[in-house]
Amino acid sequence: MKIDLTVNGRAASGEVEARTLLVDFLREQLRLTGTHVGCDTSQCGACVVMVDGKSVKSCTMLAIMAAGCDVTTIEGLANGAELHPMQQAFMDNHGLQCGFCTPGMVMSGLDIVNRHGRDLDAATVRRELNGNICRCTGYQNIVKSIREGARAMGD
Amino acid sequence: MREQGIGASVRRKEDQRFLLGKGRYTGDINVAGQTHAYFLRSPHAHAVIEGIDTSAAAAAPGVVAVLTGDDLAADGIGPLICGVTVTSDDGEPHRAPAHPALAQGKVNYVGDHVAVVIAETLTQAQDAAELVDVKYRPLPAVANTGEAAGDGQQQIHEVAPNNVCFNWPFGDKAANDEAFASAHRISGIELTNNRMVTNPMEPRAALGEYNSGTEEITLHMTTQNPHVHRLVLAAFNQLAPEHKLRVVGPDVGGGFGAKIFVYAEELVVGWACRKVNRPVKWTGDRSEAFMADAHGRDHVSRAEMALDENGRFLAMRVHTTANLGAYLSTFSTMVPSYLYAFLLAGQYATPLIYSEVKAVFTNTAPVDASRGAGRPEATYLLERLVDVCAADMGLDPAEIRRRNFIPKDAFPYQTPVVQCYDSGDYEAALDQAMELADYAGFAARAEEAKSRGKLRGIGFSSYVEACGIAPSAAVGQLGGGVGLWESAQVRFNPTGNVQVFTGTHSHGQGHETTFAQLVCDQLGVPFENIEVIHGDTARTQFGMGTYGSRSLAVGGVAIAKACDKLIAKGRKIAAHAMEAAEGDIEFADGNYTVAGTDKSMNIAEVAFTAYVPHNYPEGVEPGFDENAFFDPMNFSFPAGTHICEVEVDPDTGVVEIADYTAVDDFGKLVNPMIVEGQVHGGIVHGIGQALLEGCRYDSDGQLVTASFMDYAMPRADNAPDFRIGYAPTDPPHNPLGVKGCGEAGAIGAPPAIINAIANAIGVSHVEMPATPETVWRACQSAA
């Protein structure tokens, strides 16, 4: 079946099976491979995207459920080569190592800002990152990145 | 120091592409005409295969081929090999059962590879796999490490009686026994080192392409060591001749050891793409990673220390049973032997150490190196034992360590277990850690916690590890089949920018930045004009890859040596151009200068001259491009003291890491920001082992922790912010003065945490993972 939606501000459409997951549609049909798949039980958060302004694990959503929606992926944040303040904060604070969980961490960071505002304490960020797993960083610098990114988003 | 040279916390070159979503991992790559592979895996831990009927699957929509072990054998592919020989106590080599990449007549663990279905789409391959009819005759399974070699256990492999791979005693038993016989006191401990699933966040994947015109196979795959994969696949698995096989490890989403090894899937993908003459792609999912990635740890040990009346260590004896799983993974045998028993001295001047290691087969996934590999197991056993000794002797845990440390003026220090430590000042690290952790204030904090109903404990861990793997001659003497040098090529382009080709592989460590800092410093080339290239056997000359915290200590030195050669060659070119004697040319900060004059030439101009040699010294080759190999003279020995404070809720058994301090000796730091990130990640890996992670098989060999819902990975709220310090010493044999930092946290953390929990509750031991149930039971037993 055919779906039409908006992805990163542009109209997109595609033919999908009923069982096609949103993450597979984004990666395989739209070739937006920045959204990653790190598990098969919706635990790791490497596939987090924004759907109509709310964070969603794109492995938990069928592509057809996103019909008519406005989807933002990691590829939709920067202005050309100029990083979004949240992305910049990850670079400045060494908030990433292998980069695989990073897109999901950045998207979850934005979602935390949406729900808790720009003045975030570390405990809130640590608690809110419960749905994102990173094996490399030990989280300390991710927490620091999200707090700093949140502050910088108002500048 | 240049602004972006050695010692600067330069932002990483890698980050821009990862943050833009422009990383290129194996799973991100699609090629025209590609097919998809899906592996049919054994649901049984142990079974005879009485027949496989693939006809219905082969006829299913979109199916290109269904291949089994018979097809693999007919083509002469495989079997998978183990590259390190350990001699058993009967003088024979370790027992090595055949390890086919697709099962031939028998399966030996849940997840073992039975067949591969190749189809136009992944879903077609998955659907067709359900139509493959496999007739299994289940056999009893062996799943318990401690019991595997016991009487009456089911035999797994004919070549390995009693399921024993090797018995490996090491040390002078008679002298050791004598020391124990005359000891003031003997302290002992029995413990398990819990089995871990390594779990880099990117699951394994492979994409094979065959060009029938050139007869070349190109294999993109999740690898920590592309050339090692090419070497083994070519030389031992008969996939293709080495010069007709290209292995590419593009961006790789973490490794921690799990992506070192030659696995069935990648070999089968490489073979199948030629067989069906179409590109074949396999993307493993997390369930497959749990079932079929090599796991880590899984020891059952007992250890005793003989002490004199002052708490000095006289001798130690250790017995360990190590589970190697159903088959021998690529480097499995060396992990519980050379990487374990040779580290049992730790930071202490214990004169006698005797160890016996029994390695066993079980019906579980193969076990191999995982972040630290052998060293975490040695450190955990030793540092737990030291705390038991302290309690038995009525000594402070810091004091008993201090009394037994190898003194700083004793380096290089020959341990009784082969290793000769390069440099160290263990007291300096301990002192700094105690200062940072405010050890003096602990009693007051514990008292305050008590007022809130919490038990606060403190734990020490003073570890040493062997990194910078490894001197090739030593590897050869130990039965290893490879040399562990590293290589580099440093190439100036005519326009003055530099490409650095390294045989190491970066999958999170930030080599593209750290190595550029080395070259920036040494050659005086602007940081932004340097590009580090790795991970492709067609681009880098050769390499042994990244593991054992070796990349900077071995690979970095190879880069420095290639730079030395460039500087030397440039001196001749500059001397000729400036009409001076070569001996009068000085090189500093990127400029060749005629001594005592203001005549000078930048190295970029020299490079240009080398490619446009119109006015050029006689006998000097054109071009400005050098390579170098470096074989280390010794391992490097990072060391440090970690101090953990926990608060235990005795009503629930929940453990909170209240504070954590790490003071490490990594030698010189090239990029402190990156080093600190490695330490953070390692500590949290260790927190995972100590508190959360435990891979479990039931008595039938079923994997009961097969997803992130059953296997608890550390998450952001499982750790506090860390206090980090450094107590560097200068390793005399390493030209860069570096030691390696990637595994230290995972080695140092588990004993610090468990020592803290035992201290809080007032018991001698708590097993890992110290889950609330385990800790609550320990609290009950102490009460």
PDB file of C-alpha atoms in Angstrom, chain B residues 314-422:
ATOM      1  CA  LEU B 314      54.138 -15.170  50.351  1.00  0.00           C
ATOM      2  CA  ALA B 315      52.432 -17.238  47.709  1.00  0.00           C
ATOM      3  CA  MET B 316      49.171 -17.542  45.817  1.00  0.00           C
ATOM      4  CA  ARG B 317      47.465 -20.564  44.316  1.00  0.00           C
ATOM      5  CA  VAL B 318      44.553 -20.526  41.934  1.00  0.00           C
ATOM      6  CA  HIS B 319      42.285 -23.080  40.333  1.00  0.00           C
ATOM      7  CA  THR B 320      40.021 -21.905  37.552  1.00  0.00           C
ATOM      8  CA  THR B 321      37.534 -23.654  35.317  1.00  0.00           C
ATOM      9  CA  ALA B 322      36.954 -21.610  32.190  1.00  0.00           C
ATOM     10  CA  ASN B 323      34.017 -22.191  29.875  1.00  0.00           C
ATOM     11  CA  LEU B 324      34.980 -21.952  26.206  1.00  0.00           C
ATOM     12  CA  GLY B 325      31.511 -22.773  24.891  1.00  0.00           C
ATOM     13  CA  ALA B 326      30.645 -25.289  22.215  1.00  0.00           C
ATOM     14  CA  TYR B 327      33.530 -24.606  19.826  1.00  0.00           C
ATOM     15  CA  LEU B 328      36.814 -22.752  19.943  1.00  0.00           C
ATOM     16  CA  SER B 329      36.447 -19.179  18.735  1.00  0.00           C
ATOM     17  CA  THR B 330      39.408 -17.537  16.993  1.00  0.00           C
ATOM     18  CA  PHE B 331      41.484 -16.510  20.028  1.00  0.00           C
ATOM     19  CA  SER B 332      39.527 -18.294  22.748  1.00  0.00           C
ATOM     20  CA  THR B 333      42.275 -20.487  24.165  1.00  0.00           C
ATOM     21  CA  MET B 334      44.611 -17.600  25.004  1.00  0.00           C
ATOM     22  CA  VAL B 335      42.058 -15.714  27.102  1.00  0.00           C
ATOM     23  CA  PRO B 336      41.869 -17.930  30.222  1.00  0.00           C
ATOM     24  CA  SER B 337      45.543 -18.890  29.868  1.00  0.00           C
ATOM     25  CA  TYR B 338      48.122 -16.310  28.783  1.00  0.00           C
ATOM     26  CA  LEU B 339      45.898 -13.265  29.220  1.00  0.00           C
ATOM     27  CA  TYR B 340      44.731 -14.504  32.627  1.00  0.00           C
ATOM     28  CA  ALA B 341      47.335 -16.467  34.554  1.00  0.00           C
ATOM     29  CA  PHE B 342      50.149 -14.128  33.496  1.00  0.00           C
ATOM     30  CA  LEU B 343      48.323 -11.221  35.150  1.00  0.00           C
ATOM     31  CA  LEU B 344      47.731 -12.891  38.499  1.00  0.00           C
ATOM     32  CA  ALA B 345      50.598 -11.029  40.160  1.00  0.00           C
ATOM     33  CA  GLY B 346      48.628  -7.809  39.876  1.00  0.00           C
ATOM     34  CA  GLN B 347      50.416  -4.902  41.538  1.00  0.00           C
ATOM     35  CA  TYR B 348      51.988  -7.082  44.187  1.00  0.00           C
ATOM     36  CA  ALA B 349      55.434  -8.486  44.837  1.00  0.00           C
ATOM     37  CA  THR B 350      54.058 -11.954  45.585  1.00  0.00           C
ATOM     38  CA  PRO B 351      57.091 -14.179  45.006  1.00  0.00           C
ATOM     39  CA  LEU B 352      55.295 -17.414  44.144  1.00  0.00           C
ATOM     40  CA  ILE B 353      52.166 -17.973  42.087  1.00  0.00           C
ATOM     41  CA  TYR B 354      50.814 -21.322  40.980  1.00  0.00           C
ATOM     42  CA  SER B 355      47.713 -21.646  38.848  1.00  0.00           C
ATOM     43  CA  GLU B 356      45.763 -24.450  37.230  1.00  0.00           C
ATOM     44  CA  VAL B 357      43.319 -23.656  34.475  1.00  0.00           C
ATOM     45  CA  LYS B 358      40.869 -26.223  33.199  1.00  0.00           C
ATOM     46  CA  ALA B 359      39.151 -25.114  30.003  1.00  0.00           C
ATOM     47  CA  VAL B 360      35.913 -26.922  29.217  1.00  0.00           C
ATOM     48  CA  PHE B 361      33.420 -27.292  26.417  1.00  0.00           C
ATOM     49  CA  THR B 362      29.712 -26.744  27.035  1.00  0.00           C
ATOM     50  CA  ASN B 363      26.624 -26.499  24.831  1.00  0.00           C
ATOM     51  CA  THR B 364      26.740 -22.711  24.877  1.00  0.00           C
ATOM     52  CA  ALA B 365      27.912 -20.037  22.459  1.00  0.00           C
ATOM     53  CA  PRO B 366      31.689 -19.854  22.001  1.00  0.00           C
ATOM     54  CA  VAL B 367      33.505 -17.677  24.556  1.00  0.00           C
ATOM     55  CA  ASP B 368      36.387 -15.432  23.540  1.00  0.00           C
ATOM     56  CA  ALA B 369      37.940 -12.047  24.281  1.00  0.00           C
ATOM     57  CA  SER B 370      35.632  -9.333  25.588  1.00  0.00           C
ATOM     58  CA  ARG B 371      36.834  -5.908  26.790  1.00  0.00           C
ATOM     59  CA  GLY B 372      39.790  -6.782  29.009  1.00  0.00           C
ATOM     60  CA  ALA B 373      39.872 -10.485  28.087  1.00  0.00           C
ATOM     61  CA  GLY B 374      41.390 -12.521  30.908  1.00  0.00           C
ATOM     62  CA  ARG B 375      42.672  -9.470  32.747  1.00  0.00           C
ATOM     63  CA  PRO B 376      39.288  -8.596  34.291  1.00  0.00           C
ATOM     64  CA  GLU B 377      38.980 -12.194  35.462  1.00  0.00           C
ATOM     65  CA  ALA B 378      42.483 -12.149  36.998  1.00  0.00           C
ATOM     66  CA  THR B 379      41.967  -8.747  38.596  1.00  0.00           C
ATOM     67  CA  TYR B 380      38.581  -9.629  40.030  1.00  0.00           C
ATOM     68  CA  LEU B 381      39.873 -12.812  41.616  1.00  0.00           C
ATOM     69  CA  LEU B 382      43.009 -11.193  43.008  1.00  0.00           C
ATOM     70  CA  GLU B 383      41.441  -7.971  44.269  1.00  0.00           C
ATOM     71  CA  ARG B 384      38.598  -9.844  45.953  1.00  0.00           C
ATOM     72  CA  LEU B 385      41.137 -12.168  47.554  1.00  0.00           C
ATOM     73  CA  VAL B 386      43.206  -9.224  48.767  1.00  0.00           C
ATOM     74  CA  ASP B 387      40.155  -7.797  50.542  1.00  0.00           C
ATOM     75  CA  VAL B 388      39.523 -11.154  52.206  1.00  0.00           C
ATOM     76  CA  CYS B 389      43.172 -11.179  53.301  1.00  0.00           C
ATOM     77  CA  ALA B 390      42.784  -7.666  54.724  1.00  0.00           C
ATOM     78  CA  ALA B 391      39.719  -8.701  56.710  1.00  0.00           C
ATOM     79  CA  ASP B 392      41.421 -11.870  57.958  1.00  0.00           C
ATOM     80  CA  MET B 393      44.498  -9.914  59.067  1.00  0.00           C
ATOM     81  CA  GLY B 394      42.532  -6.999  60.500  1.00  0.00           C
ATOM     82  CA  LEU B 395      44.233  -4.599  58.115  1.00  0.00           C
ATOM     83  CA  ASP B 396      42.807  -1.636  56.245  1.00  0.00           C
ATOM     84  CA  PRO B 397      42.308  -2.563  52.572  1.00  0.00           C
ATOM     85  CA  ALA B 398      44.516   0.334  51.496  1.00  0.00           C
ATOM     86  CA  GLU B 399      47.218  -0.676  53.951  1.00  0.00           C
ATOM     87  CA  ILE B 400      47.450  -4.317  52.870  1.00  0.00           C
ATOM     88  CA  ARG B 401      47.770  -3.195  49.270  1.00  0.00           C
ATOM     89  CA  ARG B 402      50.446  -0.662  50.149  1.00  0.00           C
ATOM     90  CA  ARG B 403      52.450  -3.258  52.087  1.00  0.00           C
ATOM     91  CA  ASN B 404      52.498  -5.594  49.126  1.00  0.00           C
ATOM     92  CA  PHE B 405      52.897  -3.201  46.187  1.00  0.00           C
ATOM     93  CA  ILE B 406      55.862  -3.629  43.909  1.00  0.00           C
ATOM     94  CA  PRO B 407      57.919  -0.574  44.934  1.00  0.00           C
ATOM     95  CA  LYS B 408      58.370   2.150  42.345  1.00  0.00           C
ATOM     96  CA  ASP B 409      62.143   1.716  42.252  1.00  0.00           C
ATOM     97  CA  ALA B 410      61.809  -1.986  41.330  1.00  0.00           C
ATOM     98  CA  PHE B 411      60.857  -1.378  37.679  1.00  0.00           C
ATOM     99  CA  PRO B 412      61.307  -2.974  35.220  1.00  0.00           C
ATOM    100  CA  TYR B 413      59.891  -5.697  37.452  1.00  0.00           C
ATOM    101  CA  GLN B 414      59.999  -9.366  36.594  1.00  0.00           C
ATOM    102  CA  THR B 415      56.902 -11.063  37.982  1.00  0.00           C
ATOM    103  CA  PRO B 416      56.868 -14.798  38.743  1.00  0.00           C
ATOM    104  CA  VAL B 417      54.309 -15.208  35.946  1.00  0.00           C
ATOM    105  CA  VAL B 418      56.276 -14.370  32.781  1.00  0.00           C
ATOM    106  CA  GLN B 419      55.413 -10.690  32.450  1.00  0.00           C
ATOM    107  CA  CYS B 420      58.066  -8.067  33.049  1.00  0.00           C
ATOM    108  CA  TYR B 421      56.292  -4.839  34.024  1.00  0.00           C
ATOM    109  CA  ASP B 422      57.595  -1.741  32.263  1.00  0.00           C
TER     110      ASP B 422
END
